[in-house]
Amino acid sequence: ITTAEHTIALLIALARRVPQANSSLKSGKWDRKSFIGVELQGKTLGVVGMGRIGRTVAARARAFGMSIVAFDPFLAPEQARDWDVELAPLNDVLSRADFLTIHTPLTEETRGLINREAFALMKDGVRVINCARGGLIDEEALHEAITSGKVAGAALDVFVTEPPASDHPLLALDEVVVTPHLGASTTEAQE
C-alpha cells in the first residue's frame, strides 16, 4: 500500500507540477502560467508489472478516471479482466501510455527495460514514474528523452546509485520530481 500510495503522490505531483510551483512560490514568485499541468481523467496509465503494488496503483488511478493498460508476462487474461485492466504487449503499453509506471523487480531481464528504444516508442509528452528499483530505467536515456522534449517529465524515487551524486544530470532538470527512496517510508509500513 505504501509504495502504491507514493507512486500516486508522485503521479499527481508530476501531472500538476506541485514541487516546482511550491519552490517558486516559496521563493517569492506568484507565477501561475509557468505551472499549467494536465488532468489525469481520460489519460492512459501504462503499468509495467501487475504484482501487488502495480494492481494497487491501477485501482487508485482508475478512481481518477484513468484507463489502465498493463504489461505483465505472468498475469492471466482472466485476472486482468477481473481487475478492469487491459493486458497488452510491452511495446503497446509503451506506445499508448500518457503516464508510465514501472513495478517490476530488478533482474538481468528487466535491467534497462526502459531504454532509448522504449522511449522512441512512447508518445511525445509522456510522463514516467519509477518507485520500484533503480536500474529499470536507463537514466542517461531518460535524461536525453526529457531534454529532447520527448518525455514531459519524470518522477523518481529510486536511482541506479543511491544516493545519486549531487551533480547527477537528472537532478538538474525542472521536469524531474525526486524523492530519496521513500516508497516504504511510512509508520505503518515500518511496523
Short mmCIF file of C-alpha atoms in Angstrom, two decimals:
data_model
loop_
_atom_site.label_atom_id
_atom_site.label_comp_id
_atom_site.label_asym_id
_atom_site.label_seq_id
_atom_site.Cartn_x
_atom_site.Cartn_y
_atom_site.Cartn_z
CA ILE A 1 0.00 0.00 0.00
CA THR A 2 2.71 2.44 0.99
CA THR A 3 4.67 2.19 -2.26
CA ALA A 4 1.47 2.35 -4.31
CA GLU A 5 0.37 5.48 -2.46
CA HIS A 6 3.78 7.08 -3.01
CA THR A 7 3.51 6.27 -6.70
CA ILE A 8 0.13 8.03 -6.83
CA ALA A 9 1.56 11.00 -4.91
CA LEU A 10 4.36 11.31 -7.48
CA LEU A 11 1.89 10.82 -10.36
CA ILE A 12 -0.20 13.75 -9.16
CA ALA A 13 2.85 15.90 -8.33
CA LEU A 14 4.18 15.25 -11.82
CA ALA A 15 0.86 15.98 -13.55
CA ARG A 16 0.27 19.22 -11.65
CA ARG A 17 3.92 20.33 -11.21
CA VAL A 18 3.38 20.66 -7.45
CA PRO A 19 7.04 20.65 -6.31
CA GLN A 20 8.07 23.24 -8.89
CA ALA A 21 5.15 25.54 -8.03
CA ASN A 22 5.88 25.13 -4.33
CA SER A 23 9.54 26.14 -4.79
CA SER A 24 8.57 29.09 -6.98
CA LEU A 25 6.00 30.46 -4.53
CA LYS A 26 8.34 29.99 -1.56
CA SER A 27 10.99 31.98 -3.43
CA GLY A 28 8.55 34.91 -3.57
CA LYS A 29 7.02 34.50 -7.03
CA TRP A 30 3.33 34.33 -7.89
CA ASP A 31 3.67 32.64 -11.26
CA ARG A 32 0.63 30.63 -12.24
CA LYS A 33 1.28 30.50 -16.01
CA SER A 34 4.52 28.53 -15.69
CA PHE A 35 2.87 25.66 -13.84
CA ILE A 36 -0.01 24.60 -16.04
CA GLY A 37 -0.44 20.88 -15.56
CA VAL A 38 -2.50 18.09 -17.09
CA GLU A 39 -5.58 16.27 -15.83
CA LEU A 40 -5.46 12.57 -15.05
CA GLN A 41 -9.06 11.92 -16.11
CA GLY A 42 -9.22 10.41 -19.56
CA LYS A 43 -5.50 9.67 -19.67
CA THR A 44 -3.97 6.22 -20.08
CA LEU A 45 -1.75 4.86 -17.35
CA GLY A 46 0.67 2.22 -18.57
CA VAL A 47 1.64 -0.18 -15.81
CA VAL A 48 4.62 -2.47 -16.28
CA GLY A 49 4.32 -5.19 -13.65
CA MET A 50 0.95 -6.07 -12.13
CA GLY A 51 2.02 -7.55 -8.82
CA ARG A 52 0.50 -6.28 -5.57
CA ILE A 53 1.90 -2.76 -6.00
CA GLY A 54 1.03 -2.46 -9.68
CA ARG A 55 -2.53 -3.67 -9.03
CA THR A 56 -2.99 -1.21 -6.18
CA VAL A 57 -1.66 1.68 -8.28
CA ALA A 58 -4.03 0.69 -11.11
CA ALA A 59 -7.02 0.62 -8.75
CA ARG A 60 -6.18 4.07 -7.34
CA ALA A 61 -5.56 5.52 -10.82
CA ARG A 62 -8.89 4.19 -12.04
CA ALA A 63 -10.55 6.27 -9.31
CA PHE A 64 -9.10 9.35 -11.05
CA GLY A 65 -10.77 8.32 -14.31
CA MET A 66 -7.66 6.90 -15.93
CA SER A 67 -7.77 3.88 -18.20
CA ILE A 68 -5.19 1.21 -17.44
CA VAL A 69 -3.15 -0.74 -19.97
CA ALA A 70 -0.65 -3.16 -18.48
CA PHE A 71 2.18 -5.49 -19.35
CA ASP A 72 2.92 -8.47 -17.15
CA PRO A 73 4.04 -11.77 -18.69
CA PHE A 74 2.81 -13.67 -15.63
CA LEU A 75 -0.69 -12.19 -15.49
CA ALA A 76 -3.56 -14.32 -16.77
CA PRO A 77 -6.09 -12.57 -19.04
CA GLU A 78 -8.88 -13.52 -16.62
CA GLN A 79 -7.10 -11.74 -13.76
CA ALA A 80 -6.62 -8.61 -15.88
CA ARG A 81 -10.31 -8.65 -16.75
CA ASP A 82 -11.25 -9.04 -13.07
CA TRP A 83 -9.10 -6.01 -12.22
CA ASP A 84 -10.53 -3.94 -15.11
CA VAL A 85 -7.10 -3.73 -16.74
CA GLU A 86 -6.33 -4.14 -20.42
CA LEU A 87 -3.43 -6.54 -20.89
CA ALA A 88 -1.12 -5.70 -23.81
CA PRO A 89 2.38 -6.43 -25.10
CA LEU A 90 5.08 -4.16 -23.69
CA ASN A 91 5.52 -2.19 -26.93
CA ASP A 92 1.78 -1.43 -26.99
CA VAL A 93 1.83 -0.26 -23.37
CA LEU A 94 4.81 1.98 -24.10
CA SER A 95 3.20 3.50 -27.21
CA ARG A 96 -0.23 4.12 -25.63
CA ALA A 97 0.65 5.44 -22.18
CA ASP A 98 0.24 9.09 -21.25
CA PHE A 99 1.81 8.17 -17.91
CA LEU A 100 4.02 5.11 -17.42
CA THR A 101 4.79 3.48 -14.08
CA ILE A 102 7.10 0.53 -13.54
CA HIS A 103 6.56 -2.08 -10.80
CA THR A 104 8.90 -4.98 -11.52
CA PRO A 105 11.83 -6.47 -9.66
CA LEU A 106 15.31 -5.63 -10.92
CA THR A 107 16.67 -8.70 -12.70
CA GLU A 108 19.01 -9.24 -15.61
CA GLU A 109 15.91 -9.31 -17.86
CA THR A 110 14.49 -6.03 -16.51
CA ARG A 111 17.70 -4.03 -16.09
CA GLY A 112 17.48 -1.09 -18.51
CA LEU A 113 13.98 -2.17 -19.59
CA ILE A 114 13.05 1.45 -20.22
CA ASN A 115 15.85 2.46 -22.58
CA ARG A 116 16.35 4.56 -25.72
CA GLU A 117 14.35 2.11 -27.82
CA ALA A 118 11.50 2.16 -25.30
CA PHE A 119 11.45 5.97 -25.20
CA ALA A 120 11.36 6.06 -29.00
CA LEU A 121 8.10 4.06 -28.91
CA MET A 122 6.43 6.39 -26.43
CA LYS A 123 4.07 9.27 -27.16
CA ASP A 124 5.55 12.74 -27.18
CA GLY A 125 4.82 14.29 -23.79
CA VAL A 126 4.68 11.03 -21.82
CA ARG A 127 5.41 11.19 -18.10
CA VAL A 128 7.33 8.39 -16.36
CA ILE A 129 7.27 7.27 -12.71
CA ASN A 130 9.63 4.81 -11.04
CA CYS A 131 9.09 3.80 -7.41
CA ALA A 132 10.31 0.24 -7.94
CA ARG A 133 14.07 -0.16 -8.43
CA GLY A 134 16.89 1.95 -9.77
CA GLY A 135 18.25 0.40 -12.94
CA LEU A 136 14.87 -0.39 -14.51
CA ILE A 137 15.16 2.91 -16.38
CA ASP A 138 18.31 3.82 -18.30
CA GLU A 139 18.98 7.16 -16.58
CA GLU A 140 21.09 8.54 -19.43
CA ALA A 141 18.37 7.69 -21.95
CA LEU A 142 15.76 9.31 -19.68
CA HIS A 143 17.84 12.49 -19.49
CA GLU A 144 18.09 12.57 -23.28
CA ALA A 145 14.36 11.93 -23.68
CA ILE A 146 13.49 14.80 -21.33
CA THR A 147 15.95 17.31 -22.78
CA SER A 148 14.79 16.47 -26.31
CA GLY A 149 11.17 17.08 -25.31
CA LYS A 150 10.05 13.50 -25.92
CA VAL A 151 9.30 12.97 -22.22
CA ALA A 152 7.43 15.80 -20.47
CA GLY A 153 8.60 14.76 -17.03
CA ALA A 154 9.66 12.02 -14.69
CA ALA A 155 9.14 11.24 -11.02
CA LEU A 156 11.81 9.07 -9.48
CA ASP A 157 12.01 7.56 -6.01
CA VAL A 158 14.89 5.23 -6.92
CA PHE A 159 18.22 5.53 -8.72
CA VAL A 160 20.92 3.20 -10.04
CA THR A 161 23.28 4.54 -7.36
CA GLU A 162 21.75 5.69 -4.10
CA PRO A 163 22.13 8.34 -3.05
CA PRO A 164 22.70 9.83 -6.51
CA ALA A 165 25.64 12.20 -6.88
CA SER A 166 24.74 15.82 -6.24
CA ASP A 167 25.70 16.58 -9.85
CA HIS A 168 23.50 13.79 -11.28
CA PRO A 169 22.14 15.20 -14.57
CA LEU A 170 18.51 14.28 -13.79
CA LEU A 171 18.60 16.32 -10.57
CA ALA A 172 19.29 19.46 -12.59
CA LEU A 173 16.10 19.17 -14.66
CA ASP A 174 12.98 21.07 -13.59
CA GLU A 175 10.87 18.39 -15.29
CA VAL A 176 12.06 15.77 -12.79
CA VAL A 177 10.47 15.24 -9.38
CA VAL A 178 12.61 13.20 -6.99
CA THR A 179 12.34 11.65 -3.55
CA PRO A 180 15.02 9.74 -1.60
CA HIS A 181 13.66 6.15 -1.87
CA LEU A 182 10.60 6.86 0.29
CA GLY A 183 8.39 4.11 -1.20
CA ALA A 184 8.19 2.16 2.06
CA SER A 185 8.69 5.11 4.39
CA THR A 186 5.53 5.27 6.45
CA THR A 187 4.97 4.41 10.07
CA GLU A 188 2.55 1.65 9.03
CA ALA A 189 4.94 0.05 6.53
CA GLN A 190 7.81 0.09 9.02
CA GLU A 191 5.68 -1.67 11.62
#
